[in-house]
Short mmCIF file of C-alpha atoms and ligand atoms in Angstrom, two decimals:
data_model
loop_
_atom_site.label_atom_id
_atom_site.label_comp_id
_atom_site.label_asym_id
_atom_site.label_seq_id
_atom_site.Cartn_x
_atom_site.Cartn_y
_atom_site.Cartn_z
CA MET Q 20 24.33 -5.59 14.90
CA THR Q 21 23.18 -1.85 12.60
CA ASN Q 22 25.98 -2.22 10.91
CA ALA Q 23 26.16 -5.36 10.40
CA ARG Q 24 22.48 -5.01 8.98
CA ARG Q 25 23.46 -2.62 6.56
CA ASP Q 26 26.31 -4.69 5.35
CA THR Q 27 22.96 -7.28 4.81
CA ALA Q 28 21.71 -4.97 3.09
CA LEU Q 29 24.97 -4.02 0.83
CA ASN Q 30 25.24 -7.43 0.28
CA ALA Q 31 22.74 -7.71 -1.36
CA ILE Q 32 21.82 -5.22 -3.83
CA ALA Q 33 25.59 -5.12 -5.23
CA PRO Q 34 25.00 -7.59 -8.01
CA HIS Q 35 23.37 -4.14 -9.42
CA LEU Q 36 25.59 -1.92 -8.65
CA GLU Q 37 27.95 -2.03 -11.60
CA ALA Q 38 25.73 -2.24 -14.09
CA GLY Q 39 22.93 -0.77 -12.75
CA LEU Q 40 19.63 -2.45 -11.73
CA GLY Q 41 17.75 -4.70 -14.53
CA HIS Q 42 15.10 -6.25 -15.21
CA PHE Q 43 13.42 -9.49 -15.05
CA ILE Q 44 11.77 -10.43 -17.57
CA ASN Q 45 10.73 -14.57 -18.69
CA GLY Q 46 12.10 -15.73 -16.15
CA ARG Q 47 15.91 -14.18 -16.17
CA SER Q 48 17.20 -10.97 -15.69
CA VAL Q 49 17.81 -8.59 -18.10
CA PRO Q 50 20.65 -5.68 -18.02
CA GLY Q 51 18.74 -2.87 -18.79
CA GLN Q 52 19.25 -0.56 -21.68
CA GLY Q 53 16.97 2.57 -21.10
CA PRO Q 54 18.71 5.98 -19.95
CA SER Q 55 19.48 4.96 -16.07
CA PHE Q 56 18.66 7.41 -12.82
CA ASP Q 57 20.26 7.43 -10.05
CA ILE Q 58 18.74 5.58 -6.62
CA ILE Q 59 19.43 7.84 -3.47
CA ASP Q 60 20.30 6.15 0.47
CA PRO Q 61 17.98 8.31 2.34
CA SER Q 62 19.56 8.45 5.65
CA THR Q 63 22.30 9.97 3.88
CA GLY Q 64 21.17 11.90 0.90
CA ASP Q 65 23.76 9.82 -0.99
CA LYS Q 66 24.09 8.32 -4.03
CA LEU Q 67 22.56 3.85 -3.54
CA GLY Q 68 23.02 2.66 -7.06
CA ARG Q 69 21.06 3.09 -10.40
CA THR Q 70 18.47 2.12 -12.18
CA HIS Q 71 17.45 1.75 -15.69
CA ASP Q 72 14.01 3.15 -17.69
CA ALA Q 73 12.56 0.38 -18.97
CA THR Q 74 13.23 1.24 -23.24
CA ALA Q 75 9.60 0.44 -25.48
CA GLU Q 76 11.10 -3.17 -26.23
CA GLU Q 77 12.11 -4.61 -22.56
CA LEU Q 78 8.15 -3.99 -21.95
CA ASN Q 79 6.99 -5.22 -24.46
CA GLN Q 80 9.36 -8.55 -24.02
CA ALA Q 81 7.86 -8.35 -20.11
CA VAL Q 82 4.21 -8.37 -20.70
CA ALA Q 83 5.05 -10.22 -24.28
CA ALA Q 84 6.78 -12.62 -21.67
CA ALA Q 85 3.41 -12.68 -19.58
CA SER Q 86 0.69 -12.79 -22.52
CA ALA Q 87 2.46 -16.44 -23.35
CA ALA Q 88 3.10 -17.69 -20.37
CA PHE Q 89 -1.24 -17.39 -19.08
CA PRO Q 90 -2.39 -20.62 -20.73
CA ALA Q 91 -0.37 -21.99 -19.09
CA TRP Q 92 -0.42 -20.65 -15.74
CA SER Q 93 -4.21 -19.92 -15.30
CA ALA Q 94 -4.92 -23.96 -15.96
CA THR Q 95 -2.65 -24.71 -13.46
CA PRO Q 96 -4.34 -26.93 -10.77
CA GLY Q 97 -5.15 -24.34 -8.30
CA GLU Q 98 -3.36 -26.90 -5.46
CA GLN Q 99 -0.05 -26.88 -7.26
CA ARG Q 100 0.28 -22.86 -7.85
CA LYS Q 101 -1.44 -23.36 -3.17
CA LYS Q 102 2.35 -25.37 -4.10
CA ILE Q 103 4.13 -22.81 -5.17
CA LEU Q 104 2.48 -19.88 -3.61
CA HIS Q 105 3.87 -21.87 -0.12
CA LYS Q 106 7.08 -22.18 -1.51
CA VAL Q 107 7.56 -18.10 -1.57
CA ALA Q 108 6.55 -17.58 2.04
CA ASP Q 109 9.11 -20.51 3.07
CA LEU Q 110 11.70 -18.66 1.45
CA ILE Q 111 10.55 -14.75 2.26
CA VAL Q 112 10.60 -16.25 5.96
CA ALA Q 113 13.90 -17.71 5.34
CA ARG Q 114 15.32 -14.37 3.91
CA ALA Q 115 13.29 -11.85 6.51
CA ASP Q 116 16.62 -10.65 8.30
CA GLU Q 117 17.93 -9.34 4.40
CA ILE Q 118 14.76 -7.36 3.16
CA ALA Q 119 13.97 -6.41 5.61
CA ALA Q 120 17.56 -4.66 6.17
CA VAL Q 121 17.36 -4.11 2.57
CA GLU Q 122 13.40 -1.69 3.32
CA CYS Q 123 15.63 -0.11 5.75
CA LEU Q 124 18.59 0.95 3.18
CA ASP Q 125 16.46 1.54 0.07
CA ALA Q 126 12.75 3.31 1.70
CA GLY Q 127 14.63 4.28 5.36
CA GLN Q 128 11.90 2.63 6.86
CA ALA Q 129 12.77 1.30 10.59
CA TRP Q 130 13.89 -2.10 11.35
CA ARG Q 131 11.43 -2.49 13.95
CA PHE Q 132 8.99 -2.46 11.87
CA MET Q 133 10.51 -4.04 8.85
CA SER Q 134 11.54 -7.20 10.17
CA LYS Q 135 7.38 -7.87 10.66
CA ALA Q 136 6.19 -6.23 7.03
CA ALA Q 137 8.85 -8.70 5.44
CA LEU Q 138 7.37 -11.68 6.95
CA ARG Q 139 3.74 -9.90 6.82
CA GLY Q 140 4.79 -10.46 3.37
CA ALA Q 141 5.50 -14.18 3.94
CA GLU Q 142 1.73 -14.12 5.32
CA ASN Q 143 0.12 -12.77 1.91
CA PHE Q 144 2.13 -15.82 -0.16
CA ARG Q 145 1.07 -18.08 2.30
CA TYR Q 146 -2.74 -16.82 2.79
CA PHE Q 147 -3.48 -16.60 -0.81
CA GLY Q 148 -1.51 -19.80 -1.55
CA ASP Q 149 -4.37 -21.68 0.35
CA LEU Q 150 -7.03 -19.70 -1.40
CA ALA Q 151 -5.81 -20.82 -4.75
CA PRO Q 152 -7.73 -24.12 -5.15
CA SER Q 153 -11.12 -22.75 -4.52
CA ALA Q 154 -10.71 -19.38 -6.17
CA ALA Q 155 -12.71 -20.66 -9.42
CA ASP Q 156 -15.32 -21.64 -7.53
CA GLY Q 157 -18.68 -20.05 -8.60
CA GLN Q 158 -22.13 -20.75 -7.23
CA SER Q 159 -25.47 -22.03 -7.78
CA LEU Q 160 -28.92 -20.10 -8.74
CA PRO Q 161 -31.15 -22.29 -10.07
CA THR Q 162 -34.90 -20.99 -11.63
CA THR Q 163 -38.00 -22.94 -11.64
CA GLU Q 164 -36.49 -23.67 -15.11
CA HIS Q 165 -32.28 -23.13 -15.34
CA MET Q 166 -30.17 -24.25 -13.30
CA ASN Q 167 -27.50 -21.13 -13.59
CA VAL Q 168 -23.69 -22.27 -12.37
CA THR Q 169 -20.96 -19.56 -12.19
CA THR Q 170 -17.34 -19.93 -12.39
CA ARG Q 171 -14.54 -17.58 -12.76
CA THR Q 172 -11.85 -17.84 -14.59
CA ALA Q 173 -8.57 -15.72 -14.11
CA ILE Q 174 -8.55 -12.32 -15.86
CA GLY Q 175 -4.91 -12.39 -18.23
CA PRO Q 176 -1.71 -10.81 -17.66
CA VAL Q 177 -1.63 -8.25 -15.11
CA ALA Q 178 -0.15 -5.25 -14.11
CA VAL Q 179 0.75 -4.13 -10.27
CA ILE Q 180 2.53 -1.41 -10.02
CA THR Q 181 3.90 0.00 -6.25
CA PRO Q 182 4.74 3.48 -4.70
CA TRP Q 183 7.81 3.49 -2.18
CA ASN Q 184 6.29 3.98 1.82
CA THR Q 185 7.31 0.02 2.85
CA PRO Q 186 7.77 -1.47 -1.16
CA PHE Q 187 7.95 -5.40 -0.28
CA MET Q 188 4.67 -6.27 1.60
CA LEU Q 189 3.07 -3.56 -0.74
CA SER Q 190 3.90 -6.13 -3.68
CA THR Q 191 2.98 -9.06 -1.98
CA TRP Q 192 -0.19 -7.89 -1.46
CA LYS Q 193 -0.65 -7.63 -5.05
CA ILE Q 194 0.98 -9.79 -6.49
CA ALA Q 195 -0.14 -12.92 -4.09
CA PRO Q 196 -3.58 -12.95 -4.93
CA ALA Q 197 -2.90 -12.28 -8.93
CA LEU Q 198 -0.97 -14.77 -9.00
CA ALA Q 199 -3.40 -17.75 -7.06
CA SER Q 200 -5.66 -16.28 -8.99
CA GLY Q 201 -3.89 -18.11 -12.25
CA CYS Q 202 -2.81 -13.94 -13.47
CA THR Q 203 0.18 -13.80 -14.59
CA VAL Q 204 2.34 -10.22 -13.32
CA VAL Q 205 4.36 -7.59 -14.90
CA HIS Q 206 4.69 -5.63 -11.69
CA LYS Q 207 6.37 -1.61 -11.78
CA PRO Q 208 8.24 -0.92 -8.46
CA ALA Q 209 8.85 2.04 -7.56
CA GLU Q 210 11.83 4.28 -8.78
CA TRP Q 211 12.90 5.46 -5.86
CA SER Q 212 12.94 2.03 -3.76
CA PRO Q 213 12.66 -0.29 -6.43
CA TYR Q 214 15.73 -3.07 -4.75
CA SER Q 215 13.42 -5.42 -2.71
CA ALA Q 216 10.68 -5.92 -5.42
CA ARG Q 217 13.82 -7.46 -7.45
CA LEU Q 218 14.55 -9.89 -4.16
CA LEU Q 219 10.40 -11.20 -4.45
CA VAL Q 220 10.54 -11.91 -7.67
CA GLU Q 221 13.94 -13.91 -7.81
CA ILE Q 222 12.92 -15.74 -4.40
CA ALA Q 223 9.84 -16.28 -6.70
CA HIS Q 224 11.56 -18.26 -9.25
CA GLU Q 225 13.74 -19.86 -6.94
CA ALA Q 226 10.03 -21.19 -5.60
CA GLY Q 227 9.36 -23.23 -8.83
CA LEU Q 228 7.33 -20.35 -10.58
CA PRO Q 229 7.54 -21.11 -14.21
CA PRO Q 230 9.11 -18.46 -16.49
CA GLY Q 231 6.93 -15.57 -17.60
CA VAL Q 232 4.57 -15.54 -15.14
CA PHE Q 233 6.26 -13.63 -13.45
CA ASN Q 234 8.26 -10.82 -14.41
CA ALA Q 235 9.25 -7.15 -13.34
CA VAL Q 236 10.76 -3.36 -14.77
CA ASN Q 237 11.88 -1.16 -14.05
CA GLY Q 238 11.40 3.00 -14.33
CA LEU Q 239 9.39 6.04 -14.59
CA GLY Q 240 5.77 6.51 -13.87
CA GLU Q 241 5.55 8.40 -16.39
CA THR Q 242 7.34 6.67 -18.50
CA THR Q 243 7.41 2.84 -18.03
CA GLY Q 244 4.42 2.61 -15.85
CA LYS Q 245 1.88 4.53 -18.49
CA ARG Q 246 3.41 2.29 -20.65
CA LEU Q 247 2.15 -1.03 -18.82
CA THR Q 248 -1.13 1.29 -18.15
CA GLU Q 249 -1.54 1.96 -21.59
CA HIS Q 250 -0.30 -1.94 -23.50
CA PRO Q 251 -2.95 -3.76 -25.12
CA GLY Q 252 -1.86 -7.26 -23.81
CA ILE Q 253 -2.33 -5.75 -20.44
CA LYS Q 254 -6.42 -6.96 -19.01
CA ALA Q 255 -6.28 -5.29 -15.66
CA ILE Q 256 -3.90 -2.38 -13.82
CA ALA Q 257 -3.48 -3.32 -9.69
CA PHE Q 258 -2.63 0.48 -8.43
CA VAL Q 259 -1.19 1.56 -5.12
CA GLY Q 260 0.30 4.70 -5.20
CA GLU Q 261 -0.99 8.66 -5.49
CA SER Q 262 -5.04 9.49 -6.01
CA LYS Q 263 -3.47 12.16 -8.88
CA THR Q 264 -1.72 8.93 -10.19
CA GLY Q 265 -5.13 6.67 -10.30
CA SER Q 266 -6.74 9.97 -12.02
CA ALA Q 267 -4.01 9.70 -14.87
CA ILE Q 268 -3.47 6.13 -14.98
CA MET Q 269 -7.92 5.85 -15.64
CA ARG Q 270 -7.33 7.95 -18.34
CA GLN Q 271 -4.42 5.57 -19.86
CA GLY Q 272 -6.20 2.44 -19.05
CA SER Q 273 -9.47 4.10 -20.52
CA GLU Q 274 -8.34 3.57 -24.08
CA THR Q 275 -8.18 -0.36 -23.73
CA LEU Q 276 -10.99 -0.63 -21.62
CA LYS Q 277 -9.09 -1.33 -17.97
CA ARG Q 278 -10.40 -2.76 -15.43
CA VAL Q 279 -8.77 -1.05 -12.08
CA HIS Q 280 -7.77 -1.72 -8.80
CA PHE Q 281 -7.28 1.57 -6.42
CA GLU Q 282 -5.54 1.91 -2.96
CA LEU Q 283 -5.09 5.70 -3.41
CA GLY Q 284 -4.84 8.42 -0.63
CA GLY Q 285 -5.80 8.75 2.66
CA LYS Q 286 -6.09 11.45 5.01
CA ASN Q 287 -7.72 9.83 7.99
CA PRO Q 288 -9.61 10.40 11.23
CA VAL Q 289 -9.01 8.78 14.85
CA VAL Q 290 -11.57 9.99 16.84
CA VAL Q 291 -11.18 10.87 20.44
CA PHE Q 292 -13.85 11.10 22.83
CA GLU Q 293 -14.44 12.02 26.17
CA ASP Q 294 -15.31 8.48 27.50
CA ALA Q 295 -12.40 6.80 25.88
CA ASP Q 296 -9.52 4.54 27.69
CA LEU Q 297 -7.64 7.97 27.13
CA GLU Q 298 -4.46 6.22 27.69
CA ARG Q 299 -4.36 3.04 24.28
CA ALA Q 300 -6.53 6.25 23.02
CA LEU Q 301 -2.28 7.79 23.37
CA ASP Q 302 -0.59 5.44 22.34
CA ALA Q 303 -2.33 4.06 19.29
CA THR Q 304 -2.47 7.37 17.75
CA VAL Q 305 1.15 7.75 18.16
CA PHE Q 306 2.42 5.03 16.76
CA MET Q 307 -0.61 4.78 13.36
CA ILE Q 308 0.78 7.89 12.40
CA TYR Q 309 4.39 8.10 13.65
CA SER Q 310 5.66 4.62 12.94
CA LEU Q 311 7.06 4.27 9.00
CA ASN Q 312 8.19 7.57 9.52
CA GLY Q 313 4.60 8.68 8.82
CA GLN Q 314 5.02 7.40 5.06
CA ARG Q 315 1.38 5.70 5.57
CA CYS Q 316 -1.65 5.25 3.56
CA THR Q 317 -3.52 4.20 6.89
CA SER Q 318 -1.98 6.56 9.26
CA SER Q 319 -4.06 8.79 11.61
CA SER Q 320 -3.18 11.99 10.59
CA ARG Q 321 -5.98 13.98 11.60
CA LEU Q 322 -7.31 13.46 15.19
CA LEU Q 323 -10.50 15.01 16.59
CA VAL Q 324 -10.12 15.25 20.27
CA GLN Q 325 -13.33 16.20 22.60
CA ARG Q 326 -13.36 19.96 23.79
CA SER Q 327 -14.26 18.87 27.60
CA ILE Q 328 -10.23 16.42 27.23
CA TYR Q 329 -8.73 18.19 24.38
CA ASP Q 330 -5.73 20.10 26.79
CA ALA Q 331 -5.21 17.03 28.56
CA PHE Q 332 -4.57 15.27 25.30
CA VAL Q 333 -2.52 17.52 23.29
CA ALA Q 334 -0.16 18.40 26.59
CA ARG Q 335 0.24 14.51 27.33
CA LEU Q 336 0.30 13.77 23.08
CA THR Q 337 3.23 16.49 22.91
CA THR Q 338 5.36 14.87 25.56
CA ARG Q 339 5.02 11.65 23.79
CA VAL Q 340 6.37 13.72 19.90
CA LYS Q 341 9.18 15.37 21.60
CA ASN Q 342 10.27 11.81 22.89
CA LEU Q 343 10.06 10.13 19.29
CA LYS Q 344 13.37 8.59 18.85
CA VAL Q 345 14.76 10.27 15.35
CA GLY Q 346 17.73 8.20 14.34
CA ASP Q 347 19.00 5.06 11.55
CA PRO Q 348 17.00 3.23 10.02
CA PHE Q 349 18.78 -0.13 11.05
CA ASP Q 350 18.91 0.61 15.18
CA PRO Q 351 16.63 -1.28 15.99
CA ALA Q 352 15.79 1.47 18.71
CA THR Q 353 15.34 3.63 15.85
CA GLU Q 354 10.78 5.06 15.98
CA VAL Q 355 11.57 7.18 13.39
CA GLY Q 356 13.30 7.23 9.78
CA PRO Q 357 14.64 9.14 7.44
CA LEU Q 358 12.10 10.17 4.52
CA ILE Q 359 12.24 8.71 1.11
CA HIS Q 360 13.43 11.39 -0.91
CA GLN Q 361 14.67 15.27 -0.98
CA ARG Q 362 11.72 15.84 -3.23
CA HIS Q 363 9.55 14.13 -0.10
CA PHE Q 364 11.30 16.36 2.21
CA ASP Q 365 10.91 19.12 0.99
CA LYS Q 366 7.09 19.34 0.21
CA VAL Q 367 6.15 17.31 4.24
CA ALA Q 368 8.87 20.29 5.47
CA SER Q 369 6.91 23.19 3.28
CA TYR Q 370 4.09 21.95 5.98
CA ALA Q 371 5.29 23.60 9.04
CA ALA Q 372 5.05 27.37 6.94
CA ILE Q 373 1.53 26.90 5.80
CA ALA Q 374 0.50 25.43 9.06
CA GLN Q 375 1.38 28.78 10.83
CA GLN Q 376 0.17 30.49 8.23
CA ASP Q 377 -3.09 29.36 8.72
CA GLY Q 378 -3.04 29.93 11.83
CA ALA Q 379 -2.35 26.65 13.55
CA ARG Q 380 0.45 25.96 16.12
CA ILE Q 381 3.52 24.42 15.90
CA ALA Q 382 3.28 22.79 19.78
CA ALA Q 383 5.74 19.91 18.33
CA GLY Q 384 8.82 19.57 15.58
CA GLY Q 385 8.44 21.58 12.41
CA MET Q 386 12.26 21.39 11.30
CA PRO Q 387 14.79 19.67 10.00
CA CYS Q 388 16.30 17.17 12.11
CA PRO Q 389 19.85 18.70 13.66
CA ARG Q 390 20.64 15.19 13.47
CA ALA Q 391 19.66 15.69 9.56
CA GLY Q 392 23.79 15.85 7.50
CA LYS Q 393 22.24 15.38 3.91
CA GLY Q 394 19.72 12.03 5.36
CA TYR Q 395 16.27 13.45 4.63
CA PHE Q 396 15.30 13.55 8.98
CA PHE Q 397 12.28 15.66 10.14
CA GLN Q 398 11.69 15.77 13.12
CA PRO Q 399 8.29 14.67 14.17
CA THR Q 400 5.36 17.54 14.34
CA LEU Q 401 2.91 18.02 15.99
CA PHE Q 402 0.05 21.12 15.00
CA VAL Q 403 -2.37 21.80 17.54
CA ASP Q 404 -5.08 24.20 17.80
CA ALA Q 405 -6.57 23.54 13.82
CA ASP Q 406 -9.62 23.76 12.21
CA GLN Q 407 -10.94 21.36 9.28
CA SER Q 408 -10.85 24.54 6.48
CA MET Q 409 -7.48 24.62 6.98
CA ARG Q 410 -4.65 22.27 4.15
CA ILE Q 411 -2.71 20.80 7.27
CA ALA Q 412 -6.07 19.89 7.63
CA GLN Q 413 -7.62 18.41 3.97
CA GLU Q 414 -4.24 18.01 2.71
CA GLU Q 415 -2.26 14.23 2.55
CA ILE Q 416 1.36 15.00 3.67
CA PHE Q 417 2.99 12.05 4.14
CA GLY Q 418 4.93 12.33 7.50
CA PRO Q 419 5.65 12.03 11.21
CA VAL Q 420 3.06 15.26 10.91
CA LEU Q 421 -0.36 15.39 12.82
CA THR Q 422 -2.63 17.74 12.99
CA VAL Q 423 -5.16 18.36 15.72
CA ILE Q 424 -8.26 19.77 15.85
CA PRO Q 425 -11.42 20.44 18.97
CA PHE Q 426 -14.46 18.77 18.51
CA THR Q 427 -17.45 19.30 20.56
CA ASP Q 428 -20.02 16.83 19.96
CA GLU Q 429 -20.24 13.53 17.91
CA ALA Q 430 -22.54 15.28 15.26
CA ASP Q 431 -19.35 17.62 15.14
CA ALA Q 432 -17.33 14.60 15.20
CA ILE Q 433 -18.72 13.15 12.01
CA ALA Q 434 -19.04 16.36 10.13
CA LYS Q 435 -15.31 17.02 10.49
CA ALA Q 436 -14.42 13.27 10.25
CA ASN Q 437 -16.00 12.76 6.73
CA ASP Q 438 -15.46 16.81 5.71
CA VAL Q 439 -12.07 15.49 3.37
CA GLU Q 440 -11.95 14.20 -0.29
CA TYR Q 441 -10.19 11.55 0.79
CA GLY Q 442 -12.17 7.92 2.76
CA LEU Q 443 -9.30 5.32 3.65
CA ALA Q 444 -9.62 5.21 7.54
CA GLY Q 445 -11.15 5.86 10.22
CA TYR Q 446 -10.34 5.15 13.39
CA LEU Q 447 -13.05 5.57 16.77
CA TRP Q 448 -12.00 5.40 20.75
CA THR Q 449 -15.44 5.67 22.90
CA ASN Q 450 -17.08 2.88 25.19
CA ASP Q 451 -19.98 3.49 24.64
CA VAL Q 452 -21.29 0.69 22.06
CA GLY Q 453 -23.90 2.77 20.55
CA ARG Q 454 -22.25 5.65 19.72
CA ALA Q 455 -19.63 3.29 18.60
CA LEU Q 456 -22.33 1.55 16.05
CA ARG Q 457 -23.51 5.05 15.06
CA VAL Q 458 -20.28 6.85 14.74
CA SER Q 459 -19.07 4.29 12.80
CA GLY Q 460 -21.82 4.24 10.34
CA ALA Q 461 -21.52 7.74 9.76
CA LEU Q 462 -18.49 7.91 8.44
CA GLN Q 463 -17.35 8.00 5.41
CA VAL Q 464 -14.55 5.04 4.58
CA GLY Q 465 -14.24 1.79 3.59
CA MET Q 466 -12.58 0.60 7.40
CA VAL Q 467 -12.61 1.82 10.46
CA TRP Q 468 -11.06 0.80 13.68
CA VAL Q 469 -12.88 0.86 16.72
CA ASN Q 470 -10.67 1.42 20.37
CA SER Q 471 -7.48 -0.14 17.80
CA GLU Q 472 -4.31 0.83 15.52
CA ASN Q 473 -4.89 -0.64 12.47
CA VAL Q 474 -4.95 -4.49 12.88
CA ARG Q 475 -5.14 -6.37 9.45
CA HIS Q 476 -6.63 -9.22 9.24
CA LEU Q 477 -6.59 -11.04 5.81
CA ALA Q 478 -10.35 -12.03 4.77
CA THR Q 479 -11.30 -8.56 5.78
CA PRO Q 480 -11.58 -5.71 2.72
CA PHE Q 481 -9.25 -3.40 2.84
CA GLY Q 482 -9.90 -0.66 0.46
CA GLY Q 483 -10.88 3.10 0.91
CA THR Q 484 -13.93 5.53 -0.76
CA LYS Q 485 -14.22 9.29 -2.10
CA SER Q 486 -10.54 10.31 -3.62
CA SER Q 487 -8.67 6.62 -1.52
CA GLY Q 488 -9.99 4.70 -3.85
CA ILE Q 489 -11.94 2.04 -5.96
CA GLY Q 490 -11.77 -1.73 -5.10
CA ARG Q 491 -11.16 -3.77 -2.18
CA ASP Q 492 -8.24 -6.39 -1.29
CA GLY Q 493 -8.05 -9.66 1.34
CA GLY Q 494 -10.34 -12.99 1.17
CA ASP Q 495 -12.83 -13.13 -1.89
CA TRP Q 496 -12.70 -9.32 -2.94
CA SER Q 497 -8.97 -9.54 -4.30
CA PHE Q 498 -10.98 -13.04 -6.60
CA ASP Q 499 -13.18 -10.61 -8.19
CA PHE Q 500 -10.05 -8.15 -9.65
CA TYR Q 501 -8.22 -10.94 -11.02
CA MET Q 502 -11.10 -12.76 -12.35
CA GLU Q 503 -14.26 -13.12 -14.07
CA THR Q 504 -17.17 -14.41 -13.60
CA LYS Q 505 -18.98 -16.45 -15.83
CA ASN Q 506 -22.77 -17.56 -15.73
CA ILE Q 507 -23.77 -20.46 -17.54
CA ALA Q 508 -27.43 -21.02 -17.81
CA LEU Q 509 -28.58 -24.58 -18.40
CA ALA Q 510 -32.57 -25.37 -19.12
CA PHE Q 511 -34.31 -27.92 -17.72
CA GLY Q 512 -35.59 -28.78 -20.90
CA HIS Q 513 -38.94 -28.11 -20.06
CA HIS Q 514 -39.65 -24.35 -19.91
CA LYS Q 515 -41.70 -22.19 -22.76
CA ILE Q 516 -39.54 -20.43 -25.77
CA GLN Q 517 -41.66 -17.88 -28.08
CA ARG Q 518 -41.87 -19.60 -31.30
CA LEU Q 519 -41.69 -16.94 -33.94
CA GLY Q 520 -42.38 -17.45 -37.68
CA VAL Q 521 -44.64 -20.83 -36.94
P1 NAD P 9 3.13 7.90 -6.89
O1 NAD P 9 1.80 7.37 -6.89
O2 NAD P 9 3.71 8.89 -7.33
O3 NAD P 9 3.38 6.45 -7.27
C1 NAD P 9 3.47 4.74 -7.21
C2 NAD P 9 3.51 4.63 -8.61
O4 NAD P 9 3.57 5.09 -9.70
C3 NAD P 9 5.07 4.87 -8.54
O5 NAD P 9 5.69 2.94 -8.54
C4 NAD P 9 5.22 5.52 -9.70
O6 NAD P 9 6.59 4.82 -10.57
C5 NAD P 9 4.20 5.41 -10.97
N1 NAD P 9 3.60 6.11 -11.64
C6 NAD P 9 3.53 7.33 -11.50
N2 NAD P 9 3.35 7.85 -12.39
C7 NAD P 9 3.23 7.03 -12.98
C8 NAD P 9 1.97 6.97 -14.08
N3 NAD P 9 1.79 8.09 -14.53
N4 NAD P 9 1.11 6.22 -15.03
C9 NAD P 9 0.93 4.99 -14.66
N5 NAD P 9 2.50 4.59 -13.24
C10 NAD P 9 2.87 5.73 -12.68
O7 NAD P 9 2.88 7.70 -5.38
P2 NAD P 9 3.84 7.07 -3.98
O8 NAD P 9 4.08 8.90 -4.27
O9 NAD P 9 5.01 6.22 -4.53
O10 NAD P 9 3.55 6.47 -2.99
C11 NAD P 9 2.79 7.61 -1.78
C12 NAD P 9 0.97 7.19 -2.23
O11 NAD P 9 1.06 5.96 -2.22
C13 NAD P 9 0.73 8.02 -1.30
O12 NAD P 9 -0.90 9.03 -1.88
C14 NAD P 9 0.04 7.14 -0.20
O13 NAD P 9 -1.58 7.71 0.97
C15 NAD P 9 -1.00 6.02 -1.14
N6 NAD P 9 -0.37 4.48 -0.77
C16 NAD P 9 -2.00 4.11 -0.72
C17 NAD P 9 -1.80 3.20 0.17
C18 NAD P 9 -3.58 2.12 0.61
O14 NAD P 9 -3.25 1.02 0.35
N7 NAD P 9 -4.45 2.89 0.50
C19 NAD P 9 -0.53 2.27 0.36
C20 NAD P 9 0.12 2.82 0.31
C21 NAD P 9 0.30 4.02 -0.39
#
């Protein structure tokens, strides 16, 4: 079964192996003319294939196609857009196993999570497709003198730039609402995991998306990504990635006054009080940091545990972490797969020495996996007895690495939870309703889950505060970003107008 899935993934990328993965512009595959670079299999460290950095000319063609397609697509009735987006969802479901297999191969993510992630990609298209017919709806805000009516129209061609951690699902999350609102798209997936984005753009065209509405270019951030964000034909940038890349993109887009939507890094606290259901808290803590190889923006990478239960909780946690199954991403039993790339592996691995220098203790892991070979497997790692001043408590490590910090009481928990530059998500475990309300109100984050792991409901706002982002995704919040709002004031005809020069 494991080998069959690997073969499925290899078959899916086979058409791109000889010439290298090119671009998809104006409804057709375009071979890349720019310099090529290798794509690496994270499980083996071997070359998987290669792709091409888009040339300036190729990028211009993609933006020109998105610009030419914009008037017709934005004028397409919402019901029609809905039909096409539903068809995209159906085709994703039909090819979910293939998509999941490509994610396992290209991004090193474990099958047990990727099979669901592909289906969540379909859900994104279905959900935003359903909202397409009402995306332009506005409000009526009458006064005694005027009837004010608001309307919304798609902003124009947009850039969508995505990272490598769950490439397919994250791309659908941005592209589905953009298309539903009537925008056209130029997508640049991450250079370390570009294959599933190619499946997505092909599926979208098979579903009947007109040429030029959705284009995909490959390439490096500093060249293709930069040109895309600077391009005057692009009206807004939906970006998911690191906080420092977000700053660069804001600078790059400033000359042309682009609207930006940023989903950036996190150092999310999970706060466990002594009165919590500790069994469930333990399950959720382990799941939220070690699933997806810890390469997850909403991972609970800082565990704050009340001092009174600290030793017992950490002992049980240590046993669970040592028990995690690291292995081949295609094996359904695997819980933790390889990190994405040698550069990322080196970064994650470097924190073991940093933790010890700063005075924390390594209770589990901290080393490359014995089974590593040339793959980028790192042991699930647990740093305990840490404090907020340490780098392991402040910096986003983005690997299967958890930092545990004790706290004394509610005020101490809140102070420690907020003592980071990030503010994406917070997780809170307590059976005291008043405390749940007080602490969730005080956390400086965009999202709080109480007595739960991260469970996403697409109608709710998703996004971060502080260095974790700008803007919200989900429900109507997505349309606010991809659309312009206009107010039309119609006089009832009897209000007094000042008469000058009479
Ligand atoms: P990254 O910022 O290095 O790259 C993300 C994308 O930006 C890639 O496609 C890259 O090519 C492109 N890019 C890089 N430099 C650019 C530039 N100057 N101009 C334009 N584009 C550029 O991020 P990554 O390492 O791929 O992903 C990991 C990061 O993503 C983590 O920080 C993680 O927390 C974050 N993330 C956030 C969320 C969220 O919802 N908040 C979700 C997933 C990942």
